mmCIF file of C-alpha atoms and ligand atoms in Angstrom:
data_model
loop_
_atom_site.group_PDB
_atom_site.id
_atom_site.type_symbol
_atom_site.label_atom_id
_atom_site.label_comp_id
_atom_site.label_asym_id
_atom_site.label_seq_id
_atom_site.Cartn_x
_atom_site.Cartn_y
_atom_site.Cartn_z
ATOM 1 C CA MET A 1 87.586 301.286 52.723
ATOM 2 C CA LEU A 2 85.823 299.791 49.687
ATOM 3 C CA LYS A 3 82.934 301.640 48.279
ATOM 4 C CA ILE A 4 80.539 298.812 47.394
ATOM 5 C CA GLU A 5 78.193 299.710 44.609
ATOM 6 C CA LEU A 6 75.509 297.500 43.240
ATOM 7 C CA ALA A 7 75.144 297.146 39.513
ATOM 8 C CA SER A 8 71.999 298.886 38.301
ATOM 9 C CA ARG A 9 70.619 295.545 37.217
ATOM 10 C CA ILE A 10 69.976 294.610 40.749
ATOM 11 C CA ARG A 11 69.933 298.017 42.370
ATOM 12 C CA ASP A 12 66.827 299.103 40.573
ATOM 13 C CA LEU A 13 64.848 295.848 41.292
ATOM 14 C CA PRO A 14 61.753 295.996 43.478
ATOM 15 C CA PRO A 15 62.152 293.973 46.596
ATOM 16 C CA TYR A 16 61.475 290.231 46.058
ATOM 17 C CA LEU A 17 57.841 289.747 46.905
ATOM 18 C CA PHE A 18 58.282 286.900 49.306
ATOM 19 C CA ALA A 19 61.177 288.590 51.183
ATOM 20 C CA GLU A 20 58.870 291.365 52.064
ATOM 21 C CA ILE A 21 56.206 288.925 53.315
ATOM 22 C CA ASP A 22 58.760 287.012 55.252
ATOM 23 C CA VAL A 23 59.473 290.245 57.229
ATOM 24 C CA LEU A 24 55.834 290.729 58.093
ATOM 25 C CA LYS A 25 55.446 287.090 59.095
ATOM 26 C CA ARG A 26 58.577 287.178 61.256
ATOM 27 C CA GLU A 27 57.288 290.324 63.024
ATOM 28 C CA ALA A 28 53.877 288.786 63.715
ATOM 29 C CA ARG A 29 55.443 285.509 64.960
ATOM 30 C CA ALA A 30 57.839 287.477 67.261
ATOM 31 C CA LYS A 31 54.827 288.975 68.930
ATOM 32 C CA GLY A 32 53.615 285.362 69.642
ATOM 33 C CA ALA A 33 50.873 285.143 66.946
ATOM 34 C CA ASP A 34 49.779 281.823 65.659
ATOM 35 C CA ILE A 35 49.977 282.535 61.969
ATOM 36 C CA ILE A 36 48.133 280.395 59.340
ATOM 37 C CA ASP A 37 50.431 280.785 56.406
ATOM 38 C CA LEU A 38 48.623 280.634 53.023
ATOM 39 C CA SER A 39 51.179 282.782 51.388
ATOM 40 C CA ILE A 40 53.862 280.562 49.711
ATOM 41 C CA GLY A 41 53.427 277.946 47.003
ATOM 42 C CA ASP A 42 55.495 275.274 48.669
ATOM 43 C CA PRO A 43 53.747 271.965 49.258
ATOM 44 C CA ASP A 44 53.582 270.833 52.895
ATOM 45 C CA LEU A 45 53.150 267.204 51.858
ATOM 46 C CA PRO A 46 56.295 265.023 51.797
ATOM 47 C CA THR A 47 58.073 263.664 48.785
ATOM 48 C CA PRO A 48 56.666 260.095 48.048
ATOM 49 C CA ALA A 49 58.834 257.400 49.726
ATOM 50 C CA HIS A 50 59.838 255.557 46.479
ATOM 51 C CA ILE A 51 61.559 258.782 45.322
ATOM 52 C CA ILE A 52 63.406 259.210 48.570
ATOM 53 C CA ASP A 53 64.461 255.466 48.430
ATOM 54 C CA ALA A 54 65.817 256.072 44.847
ATOM 55 C CA LEU A 55 67.911 259.112 46.039
ATOM 56 C CA LYS A 56 69.344 257.019 49.002
ATOM 57 C CA LYS A 57 70.430 254.261 46.706
ATOM 58 C CA ALA A 58 71.921 256.601 44.091
ATOM 59 C CA ALA A 59 73.710 258.730 46.622
ATOM 60 C CA GLY A 60 75.944 255.775 47.589
ATOM 61 C CA ASP A 61 77.262 255.243 44.037
ATOM 62 C CA PRO A 62 80.571 256.946 43.510
ATOM 63 C CA ALA A 63 79.905 257.385 39.816
ATOM 64 C CA ASN A 64 77.189 259.968 40.965
ATOM 65 C CA HIS A 65 79.656 261.987 42.939
ATOM 66 C CA ARG A 66 81.376 263.475 39.955
ATOM 67 C CA TYR A 67 80.350 266.412 37.760
ATOM 68 C CA PRO A 68 77.122 265.652 35.979
ATOM 69 C CA SER A 69 76.694 266.686 32.370
ATOM 70 C CA TYR A 70 74.846 270.048 32.037
ATOM 71 C CA GLU A 71 72.209 268.632 29.663
ATOM 72 C CA GLY A 72 71.135 265.752 32.028
ATOM 73 C CA MET A 73 71.744 261.987 32.158
ATOM 74 C CA PRO A 74 70.409 260.048 29.173
ATOM 75 C CA SER A 75 68.281 258.015 31.566
ATOM 76 C CA PHE A 76 66.621 261.136 32.881
ATOM 77 C CA ARG A 77 65.986 262.635 29.522
ATOM 78 C CA GLN A 78 64.551 259.290 28.350
ATOM 79 C CA ALA A 79 62.283 259.254 31.393
ATOM 80 C CA VAL A 80 61.084 262.791 30.427
ATOM 81 C CA ALA A 81 60.434 261.768 26.809
ATOM 82 C CA GLY A 82 58.540 258.683 28.073
ATOM 83 C CA TRP A 83 56.549 260.801 30.488
ATOM 84 C CA TYR A 84 55.627 263.301 27.673
ATOM 85 C CA LYS A 85 54.536 260.435 25.439
ATOM 86 C CA THR A 86 52.342 258.801 28.033
ATOM 87 C CA ARG A 87 50.896 261.965 29.485
ATOM 88 C CA PHE A 88 50.422 264.243 26.438
ATOM 89 C CA GLY A 89 51.060 261.939 23.448
ATOM 90 C CA VAL A 90 53.937 264.113 22.417
ATOM 91 C CA ASN A 91 57.047 262.486 20.821
ATOM 92 C CA LEU A 92 60.398 263.924 21.963
ATOM 93 C CA ASP A 93 63.882 263.022 21.001
ATOM 94 C CA PRO A 94 65.532 262.778 24.448
ATOM 95 C CA GLU A 95 68.915 263.809 23.022
ATOM 96 C CA THR A 96 67.917 267.137 21.477
ATOM 97 C CA GLU A 97 64.412 267.886 22.743
ATOM 98 C CA ALA A 98 64.810 267.506 26.486
ATOM 99 C CA LEU A 99 67.140 269.293 28.841
ATOM 100 C CA SER A 100 67.444 268.901 32.676
ATOM 101 C CA LEU A 101 67.244 272.030 34.806
ATOM 102 C CA ILE A 102 68.318 272.830 38.344
ATOM 103 C CA GLY A 103 64.606 273.529 39.065
ATOM 104 C CA SER A 104 62.650 275.189 36.326
ATOM 105 C CA LYS A 105 63.300 278.600 37.854
ATOM 106 C CA GLU A 106 66.896 278.099 36.664
ATOM 107 C CA GLY A 107 65.829 277.652 32.994
ATOM 108 C CA ILE A 108 63.301 280.515 33.187
ATOM 109 C CA GLY A 109 65.884 282.801 34.598
ATOM 110 C CA HIS A 110 68.440 281.903 31.973
ATOM 111 C CA ILE A 111 66.570 281.712 28.680
ATOM 112 C CA PRO A 112 66.471 285.452 27.962
ATOM 113 C CA LEU A 113 70.268 285.446 28.104
ATOM 114 C CA ALA A 114 70.255 283.193 24.974
ATOM 115 C CA PHE A 115 67.705 285.023 22.955
ATOM 116 C CA ALA A 116 67.171 288.648 24.141
ATOM 117 C CA GLU A 117 69.420 291.693 24.515
ATOM 118 C CA LYS A 118 69.346 295.455 24.651
ATOM 119 C CA GLY A 119 66.581 296.824 22.429
ATOM 120 C CA ASP A 120 64.660 293.559 22.506
ATOM 121 C CA VAL A 121 61.337 292.882 24.256
ATOM 122 C CA VAL A 122 60.310 289.953 26.385
ATOM 123 C CA LEU A 123 56.488 289.622 26.619
ATOM 124 C CA TYR A 124 55.156 288.063 29.846
ATOM 125 C CA THR A 125 51.723 287.669 31.445
ATOM 126 C CA SER A 126 50.960 289.693 34.527
ATOM 127 C CA PRO A 127 50.193 289.054 37.286
ATOM 128 C CA GLY A 128 52.737 286.292 37.101
ATOM 129 C CA TYR A 129 55.811 284.479 38.422
ATOM 130 C CA PRO A 130 58.142 287.339 39.336
ATOM 131 C CA VAL A 131 61.037 285.677 37.540
ATOM 132 C CA TYR A 132 59.786 286.494 33.998
ATOM 133 C CA PRO A 133 60.362 290.279 34.045
ATOM 134 C CA VAL A 134 63.484 289.952 36.218
ATOM 135 C CA SER A 135 65.100 287.479 33.756
ATOM 136 C CA ALA A 136 64.413 289.851 30.903
ATOM 137 C CA LEU A 137 65.933 292.751 32.738
ATOM 138 C CA PHE A 138 69.084 290.617 33.641
ATOM 139 C CA ALA A 139 69.559 290.000 29.941
ATOM 140 C CA GLY A 140 69.406 293.792 29.254
ATOM 141 C CA ALA A 141 66.098 293.435 27.485
ATOM 142 C CA GLU A 142 62.829 295.113 28.231
ATOM 143 C CA GLY A 143 59.978 293.204 29.805
ATOM 144 C CA TYR A 144 56.484 294.020 28.493
ATOM 145 C CA PRO A 145 53.479 292.879 30.658
ATOM 146 C CA LEU A 146 50.425 291.353 29.042
ATOM 147 C CA PRO A 147 47.608 291.906 31.701
ATOM 148 C CA LEU A 148 45.503 288.937 32.761
ATOM 149 C CA THR A 149 42.175 290.231 34.008
ATOM 150 C CA GLU A 150 38.725 288.816 34.668
ATOM 151 C CA LYS A 151 37.545 290.746 31.678
ATOM 152 C CA ASN A 152 39.888 288.923 29.263
ATOM 153 C CA GLY A 153 39.346 285.538 30.940
ATOM 154 C CA PHE A 154 42.926 285.714 32.321
ATOM 155 C CA ARG A 155 44.358 285.246 28.765
ATOM 156 C CA PRO A 156 46.668 287.665 27.144
ATOM 157 C CA ASP A 157 45.223 289.981 24.458
ATOM 158 C CA PHE A 158 47.791 289.853 21.769
ATOM 159 C CA ALA A 159 45.918 292.357 19.671
ATOM 160 C CA ALA A 160 46.557 295.012 22.256
ATOM 161 C CA ILE A 161 50.331 294.929 21.925
ATOM 162 C CA PRO A 162 51.598 298.092 20.131
ATOM 163 C CA GLN A 163 53.266 297.410 16.743
ATOM 164 C CA ASP A 164 56.709 298.809 17.858
ATOM 165 C CA VAL A 165 56.737 296.457 20.838
ATOM 166 C CA LEU A 166 55.645 293.428 18.711
ATOM 167 C CA LYS A 167 58.486 294.127 16.261
ATOM 168 C CA ARG A 168 61.088 293.987 18.933
ATOM 169 C CA ALA A 169 59.547 290.965 20.798
ATOM 170 C CA LYS A 170 61.755 287.907 20.961
ATOM 171 C CA LEU A 171 60.218 285.761 23.774
ATOM 172 C CA LEU A 172 56.809 285.225 25.258
ATOM 173 C CA PHE A 173 56.439 283.814 28.801
ATOM 174 C CA LEU A 174 53.080 282.032 29.384
ATOM 175 C CA ASN A 175 51.894 279.979 32.365
ATOM 176 C CA TYR A 176 48.799 277.668 32.340
ATOM 177 C CA PRO A 177 47.539 276.366 34.709
ATOM 178 C CA ASN A 178 48.327 279.863 35.979
ATOM 179 C CA ASN A 179 50.034 281.036 39.129
ATOM 180 C CA PRO A 180 48.546 283.191 40.654
ATOM 181 C CA THR A 181 45.118 283.392 39.024
ATOM 182 C CA ALA A 182 44.534 279.614 38.907
ATOM 183 C CA ALA A 183 43.165 280.045 35.353
ATOM 184 C CA THR A 184 43.563 277.214 32.896
ATOM 185 C CA ALA A 185 43.818 277.190 29.005
ATOM 186 C CA GLY A 186 43.102 274.591 26.483
ATOM 187 C CA LEU A 187 44.556 273.410 23.192
ATOM 188 C CA ASP A 188 42.578 275.921 21.187
ATOM 189 C CA PHE A 189 44.300 278.768 23.089
ATOM 190 C CA PHE A 190 47.756 277.246 22.797
ATOM 191 C CA LYS A 191 47.169 276.802 19.087
ATOM 192 C CA SER A 192 46.267 280.521 18.786
ATOM 193 C CA VAL A 193 49.460 281.293 20.683
ATOM 194 C CA ALA A 194 51.497 279.250 18.184
ATOM 195 C CA VAL A 195 49.857 281.125 15.305
ATOM 196 C CA PHE A 196 50.683 284.456 16.877
ATOM 197 C CA ALA A 197 54.303 283.402 17.659
ATOM 198 C CA ALA A 198 54.907 282.142 14.072
ATOM 199 C CA ARG A 199 53.557 285.264 12.545
ATOM 200 C CA HIS A 200 55.710 287.576 14.657
ATOM 201 C CA ASN A 201 58.777 285.243 15.022
ATOM 202 C CA ILE A 202 58.536 285.141 18.770
ATOM 203 C CA ILE A 203 59.770 282.120 20.877
ATOM 204 C CA VAL A 204 57.127 280.805 23.199
ATOM 205 C CA CYS A 205 58.288 279.707 26.654
ATOM 206 C CA HIS A 206 55.386 277.878 28.338
ATOM 207 C CA ASP A 207 55.748 277.368 32.068
ATOM 208 C CA ALA A 208 53.768 274.251 32.906
ATOM 209 C CA ALA A 209 54.759 273.867 36.574
ATOM 210 C CA TYR A 210 51.126 273.165 37.594
ATOM 211 C CA SER A 211 50.039 270.697 34.817
ATOM 212 C CA GLU A 212 49.685 267.853 37.282
ATOM 213 C CA ILE A 213 47.778 269.806 39.992
ATOM 214 C CA TYR A 214 44.257 269.568 38.749
ATOM 215 C CA SER A 215 40.844 268.565 40.203
ATOM 216 C CA GLY A 216 38.638 265.808 38.998
ATOM 217 C CA ASP A 217 39.481 264.331 35.554
ATOM 218 C CA LYS A 218 40.132 267.814 33.805
ATOM 219 C CA ARG A 219 43.760 267.120 32.875
ATOM 220 C CA PRO A 220 45.521 270.273 31.567
ATOM 221 C CA GLY A 221 47.219 269.920 28.179
ATOM 222 C CA SER A 222 50.674 270.716 27.022
ATOM 223 C CA PHE A 223 51.517 273.624 24.640
ATOM 224 C CA LEU A 224 53.638 271.071 22.672
ATOM 225 C CA GLU A 225 50.434 269.105 22.012
ATOM 226 C CA ALA A 226 48.881 271.981 20.132
ATOM 227 C CA GLU A 227 49.397 272.440 16.507
ATOM 228 C CA GLY A 228 52.449 274.510 15.935
ATOM 229 C CA GLY A 229 53.708 274.186 19.538
ATOM 230 C CA MET A 230 56.897 272.201 18.757
ATOM 231 C CA GLU A 231 57.755 274.655 15.966
ATOM 232 C CA THR A 232 57.355 277.850 18.024
ATOM 233 C CA GLY A 233 58.608 277.054 21.542
ATOM 234 C CA ILE A 234 59.444 275.193 24.536
ATOM 235 C CA GLU A 235 57.834 274.081 27.835
ATOM 236 C CA PHE A 236 59.278 274.319 31.241
ATOM 237 C CA HIS A 237 58.397 271.609 33.671
ATOM 238 C CA SER A 238 59.102 271.061 37.348
ATOM 239 C CA LEU A 239 59.143 268.086 39.583
ATOM 240 C CA SER A 240 58.682 270.515 42.464
ATOM 241 C CA LYS A 241 54.915 270.801 42.640
ATOM 242 C CA THR A 242 53.920 267.471 41.068
ATOM 243 C CA TYR A 243 56.016 265.368 43.471
ATOM 244 C CA ASN A 244 56.408 267.692 46.433
ATOM 245 C CA MET A 245 60.036 268.122 45.520
ATOM 246 C CA THR A 246 60.591 271.898 45.770
ATOM 247 C CA GLY A 247 63.801 271.486 47.805
ATOM 248 C CA TRP A 248 65.413 268.983 45.566
ATOM 249 C CA ARG A 249 65.908 271.362 42.635
ATOM 250 C CA ILE A 250 65.075 269.382 39.508
ATOM 251 C CA GLY A 251 63.023 270.306 36.421
ATOM 252 C CA PHE A 252 63.413 270.237 32.699
ATOM 253 C CA ALA A 253 62.720 272.046 29.470
ATOM 254 C CA VAL A 254 61.374 270.255 26.446
ATOM 255 C CA GLY A 255 60.350 271.246 22.795
ATOM 256 C CA ASN A 256 61.962 272.948 19.912
ATOM 257 C CA ARG A 257 65.582 271.775 19.650
ATOM 258 C CA HIS A 258 67.096 275.039 18.408
ATOM 259 C CA VAL A 259 65.582 276.854 21.258
ATOM 260 C CA LEU A 260 66.882 274.228 23.759
ATOM 261 C CA ALA A 261 70.315 274.455 22.127
ATOM 262 C CA GLY A 262 70.537 278.081 22.911
ATOM 263 C CA LEU A 263 69.453 277.542 26.500
ATOM 264 C CA GLY A 264 71.970 274.716 26.696
ATOM 265 C CA LYS A 265 74.772 276.952 25.531
ATOM 266 C CA ILE A 266 74.044 279.316 28.366
ATOM 267 C CA LYS A 267 73.994 276.419 30.832
ATOM 268 C CA THR A 268 77.347 274.983 29.645
ATOM 269 C CA ASN A 269 78.878 278.269 30.499
ATOM 270 C CA LEU A 270 77.161 278.797 33.913
ATOM 271 C CA ASP A 271 76.312 275.610 35.656
ATOM 272 C CA SER A 272 77.293 271.938 35.984
ATOM 273 C CA GLY A 273 74.017 270.159 35.835
ATOM 274 C CA VAL A 274 71.821 268.471 38.461
ATOM 275 C CA PHE A 275 73.376 266.119 41.062
ATOM 276 C CA GLN A 276 73.073 262.707 39.354
ATOM 277 C CA ALA A 277 71.577 261.007 42.423
ATOM 278 C CA VAL A 278 68.771 263.563 42.255
ATOM 279 C CA GLN A 279 68.332 262.879 38.538
ATOM 280 C CA GLU A 280 68.018 259.136 39.358
ATOM 281 C CA ALA A 281 65.331 260.003 41.962
ATOM 282 C CA GLY A 282 63.750 262.185 39.191
ATOM 283 C CA VAL A 283 63.514 259.129 37.019
ATOM 284 C CA ALA A 284 61.754 257.294 39.859
ATOM 285 C CA ALA A 285 59.481 260.307 40.232
ATOM 286 C CA LEU A 286 58.502 260.388 36.561
ATOM 287 C CA HIS A 287 57.490 256.744 36.855
ATOM 288 C CA THR A 288 55.228 257.416 39.862
ATOM 289 C CA ASP A 289 52.029 255.433 39.695
ATOM 290 C CA ASP A 290 48.741 257.467 39.610
ATOM 291 C CA SER A 291 47.775 255.627 42.795
ATOM 292 C CA VAL A 292 50.323 257.771 44.575
ATOM 293 C CA LEU A 293 49.479 261.003 42.764
ATOM 294 C CA ALA A 294 45.634 260.765 42.853
ATOM 295 C CA PRO A 295 45.456 261.123 46.692
ATOM 296 C CA ILE A 296 47.758 264.273 46.462
ATOM 297 C CA ARG A 297 45.381 265.847 43.994
ATOM 298 C CA LYS A 298 42.416 264.771 46.167
ATOM 299 C CA THR A 299 44.059 266.502 49.175
ATOM 300 C CA TYR A 300 44.262 269.793 47.215
ATOM 301 C CA GLU A 301 40.707 269.380 46.014
ATOM 302 C CA GLU A 302 39.434 268.976 49.556
ATOM 303 C CA ARG A 303 41.432 272.001 50.675
ATOM 304 C CA ARG A 304 40.170 274.007 47.780
ATOM 305 C CA ASP A 305 36.575 273.237 48.565
ATOM 306 C CA ALA A 306 37.043 274.115 52.217
ATOM 307 C CA LEU A 307 38.554 277.482 51.374
ATOM 308 C CA TYR A 308 36.557 278.334 48.357
ATOM 309 C CA ASN A 309 33.177 277.351 49.865
ATOM 310 C CA GLY A 310 34.287 278.884 53.193
ATOM 311 C CA LEU A 311 35.259 282.293 51.769
ATOM 312 C CA LYS A 312 32.203 282.358 49.434
ATOM 313 C CA GLY A 313 30.111 281.819 52.426
ATOM 314 C CA ILE A 314 31.384 284.862 54.120
ATOM 315 C CA GLY A 315 31.035 287.114 51.053
ATOM 316 C CA PHE A 316 34.220 286.714 49.038
ATOM 317 C CA GLU A 317 34.000 286.970 45.280
ATOM 318 C CA PHE A 318 35.781 284.765 42.727
ATOM 319 C CA SER A 319 35.767 284.664 38.961
ATOM 320 C CA ALA A 320 35.452 280.909 39.020
ATOM 321 C CA ARG A 321 36.175 277.901 41.178
ATOM 322 C CA PRO A 322 39.721 276.875 40.252
ATOM 323 C CA GLU A 323 40.183 273.560 38.382
ATOM 324 C CA ALA A 324 43.949 273.480 38.777
ATOM 325 C CA THR A 325 47.022 274.762 40.723
ATOM 326 C CA PHE A 326 46.895 274.962 44.488
ATOM 327 C CA TYR A 327 45.871 278.580 44.732
ATOM 328 C CA LEU A 328 42.826 280.651 45.116
ATOM 329 C CA TRP A 329 42.749 284.125 43.588
ATOM 330 C CA ALA A 330 40.185 286.063 45.600
ATOM 331 C CA LYS A 331 38.968 289.621 45.228
ATOM 332 C CA CYS A 332 39.787 291.884 48.082
ATOM 333 C CA PRO A 333 36.735 293.343 49.832
ATOM 334 C CA ARG A 334 35.650 296.849 48.872
ATOM 335 C CA GLY A 335 37.676 299.545 50.510
ATOM 336 C CA PHE A 336 40.958 297.518 50.574
ATOM 337 C CA ASP A 337 43.792 297.395 48.078
ATOM 338 C CA SER A 338 45.757 294.130 48.051
ATOM 339 C CA ARG A 339 48.544 295.193 50.418
ATOM 340 C CA ALA A 340 46.235 296.786 52.855
ATOM 341 C CA PHE A 341 43.998 293.701 52.938
ATOM 342 C CA THR A 342 46.881 291.381 53.242
ATOM 343 C CA ARG A 343 48.160 293.385 56.290
ATOM 344 C CA HIS A 344 44.661 293.581 57.727
ATOM 345 C CA LEU A 345 44.283 289.761 57.598
ATOM 346 C CA LEU A 346 47.656 289.260 59.144
ATOM 347 C CA GLU A 347 47.026 291.653 61.934
ATOM 348 C CA LYS A 348 43.350 290.989 62.669
ATOM 349 C CA ALA A 349 43.104 287.252 61.790
ATOM 350 C CA GLY A 350 46.734 285.892 61.909
ATOM 351 C CA VAL A 351 46.105 284.633 58.314
ATOM 352 C CA LEU A 352 48.707 285.366 55.714
ATOM 353 C CA GLY A 353 48.016 285.578 52.002
ATOM 354 C CA THR A 354 49.992 287.167 49.212
ATOM 355 C CA PRO A 355 48.995 290.575 47.932
ATOM 356 C CA GLY A 356 47.956 290.347 44.228
ATOM 357 C CA VAL A 357 49.799 293.426 43.270
ATOM 358 C CA GLY A 358 53.105 291.696 44.235
ATOM 359 C CA PHE A 359 52.707 289.542 41.104
ATOM 360 C CA GLY A 360 52.391 292.667 38.909
ATOM 361 C CA ALA A 361 50.158 295.785 38.664
ATOM 362 C CA PRO A 362 47.164 293.886 37.041
ATOM 363 C CA GLY A 363 46.919 291.746 40.261
ATOM 364 C CA GLU A 364 45.875 294.831 42.225
ATOM 365 C CA GLY A 365 42.532 294.130 44.019
ATOM 366 C CA TYR A 366 43.256 290.459 44.570
ATOM 367 C CA ILE A 367 44.862 288.312 47.272
ATOM 368 C CA ARG A 368 46.327 284.782 46.594
ATOM 369 C CA PHE A 369 45.841 281.999 48.980
ATOM 370 C CA ALA A 370 47.898 278.784 48.744
ATOM 371 C CA LEU A 371 46.285 275.539 49.690
ATOM 372 C CA THR A 372 49.408 274.294 51.489
ATOM 373 C CA VAL A 373 47.961 273.639 55.018
ATOM 374 C CA PRO A 374 45.480 270.841 56.228
ATOM 375 C CA VAL A 375 41.687 271.342 55.890
ATOM 376 C CA ALA A 376 41.377 271.901 59.707
ATOM 377 C CA ARG A 377 43.648 274.905 59.472
ATOM 378 C CA ILE A 378 41.820 276.237 56.471
ATOM 379 C CA GLU A 379 38.538 275.939 58.348
ATOM 380 C CA GLU A 380 40.063 277.846 61.225
ATOM 381 C CA ALA A 381 41.458 280.454 58.815
ATOM 382 C CA VAL A 382 37.935 281.034 57.324
ATOM 383 C CA ALA A 383 36.541 281.445 60.901
ATOM 384 C CA ARG A 384 39.220 283.968 61.815
ATOM 385 C CA ILE A 385 38.854 285.858 58.505
ATOM 386 C CA LYS A 386 35.058 286.121 59.182
ATOM 387 C CA GLY A 387 35.818 287.686 62.503
ATOM 388 C CA ALA A 388 38.145 290.248 60.884
ATOM 389 C CA LEU A 389 35.825 291.400 58.079
HETATM 390 C C1 LIG B 1 56.946 277.074 41.602
HETATM 391 C C2 LIG B 1 57.063 277.689 40.300
HETATM 392 C C3 LIG B 1 58.076 277.444 39.363
HETATM 393 C C4 LIG B 1 59.431 276.959 39.853
HETATM 394 O O1 LIG B 1 59.624 275.721 40.162
HETATM 395 P P1 LIG B 1 61.027 275.167 40.430
HETATM 396 O O2 LIG B 1 61.002 274.636 41.780
HETATM 397 O O3 LIG B 1 62.097 276.085 40.188
HETATM 398 O O4 LIG B 1 61.101 273.997 39.422
HETATM 399 C C5 LIG B 1 57.977 277.970 38.118
HETATM 400 N N1 LIG B 1 56.916 278.618 37.691
HETATM 401 C C6 LIG B 1 55.879 278.829 38.493
HETATM 402 C C7 LIG B 1 54.750 279.579 37.936
HETATM 403 C C8 LIG B 1 55.882 278.407 39.747
HETATM 404 O O5 LIG B 1 54.856 278.664 40.602
#
């Protein structure tokens, strides 16, 4: 009989947040409940048709059936550079300043392996995407959370980082528009991040997964647009949320060439790139006309208004009405912590949110709702929540 022992790097991990929620949801569904699921950030809208057509065409070409290059096809990296130029006015060399990823989660998970090790610190904002601290841990480094609170406007307070932590810090994960708080940040903030990073020799990894999910005409900026951005870091991007392509697994990293070379070196040793037919579909995606994207943004805006106004109407409190992402970050009513409130809503209303504490300790007291169901279901959710309060 083998004695199977997990390595400490996974044995000591907290359970993956969404796995725990899946169990709760399955139990409720098994009891026959009609659950309105606002818990997972996975768009319910389909991938636009021209992207699917591009995949179909590319899938038939035998040249695409072979191993892709790990760094991405020249045509994909050129499309990325073109998109950055048009969208942000940022010039990128497609050969050295753009790298394809098997979803941005892949790059986020791998980058600490290139730049951090035992004794080093990886700074990350919390509450946040659970992969940031885990990737630090997998690299043998120490994750150090920077709390995002209403008091600090959901921006990290760099002055509060102890000197001994700062001295050992190698990487900083940031994410605006932010999941889960829905906070946004402007170029002034990004510039201050670049100044901080340059002073302390820290590589900035900005996760911009939600830059295209915004309301009205308030388009979020890029870290690379800010003064000092290209010198101090990289930006992770994803086709998942922008083009409803979470299942396709394609994203990219852009920015400082030396940082990308380090990430690339990890990738050459671990993976074999993105299926070329998916990259060709990615090229089609990056050329998507705004006449296709505007209605998607409008859909999220209508859902946001339905949920935000609905919950406000029944006494919920918010720091602000979100201007980007497809999340609402709502305060739990008095008397509930975030896990208790999530369970209460599931049991009494059949509505599933995500407990804020699951994104990190500073998320306690909040619940995240994802706007990934139609307005009619959101209205029903509000009515049911009202009954459960
Ligand atoms: C969804 C998400 C990602 C990951 O997207 P991929 O599908 O891996 O490209 C990265 N960061 C945040 C904050 C996300 O919410």
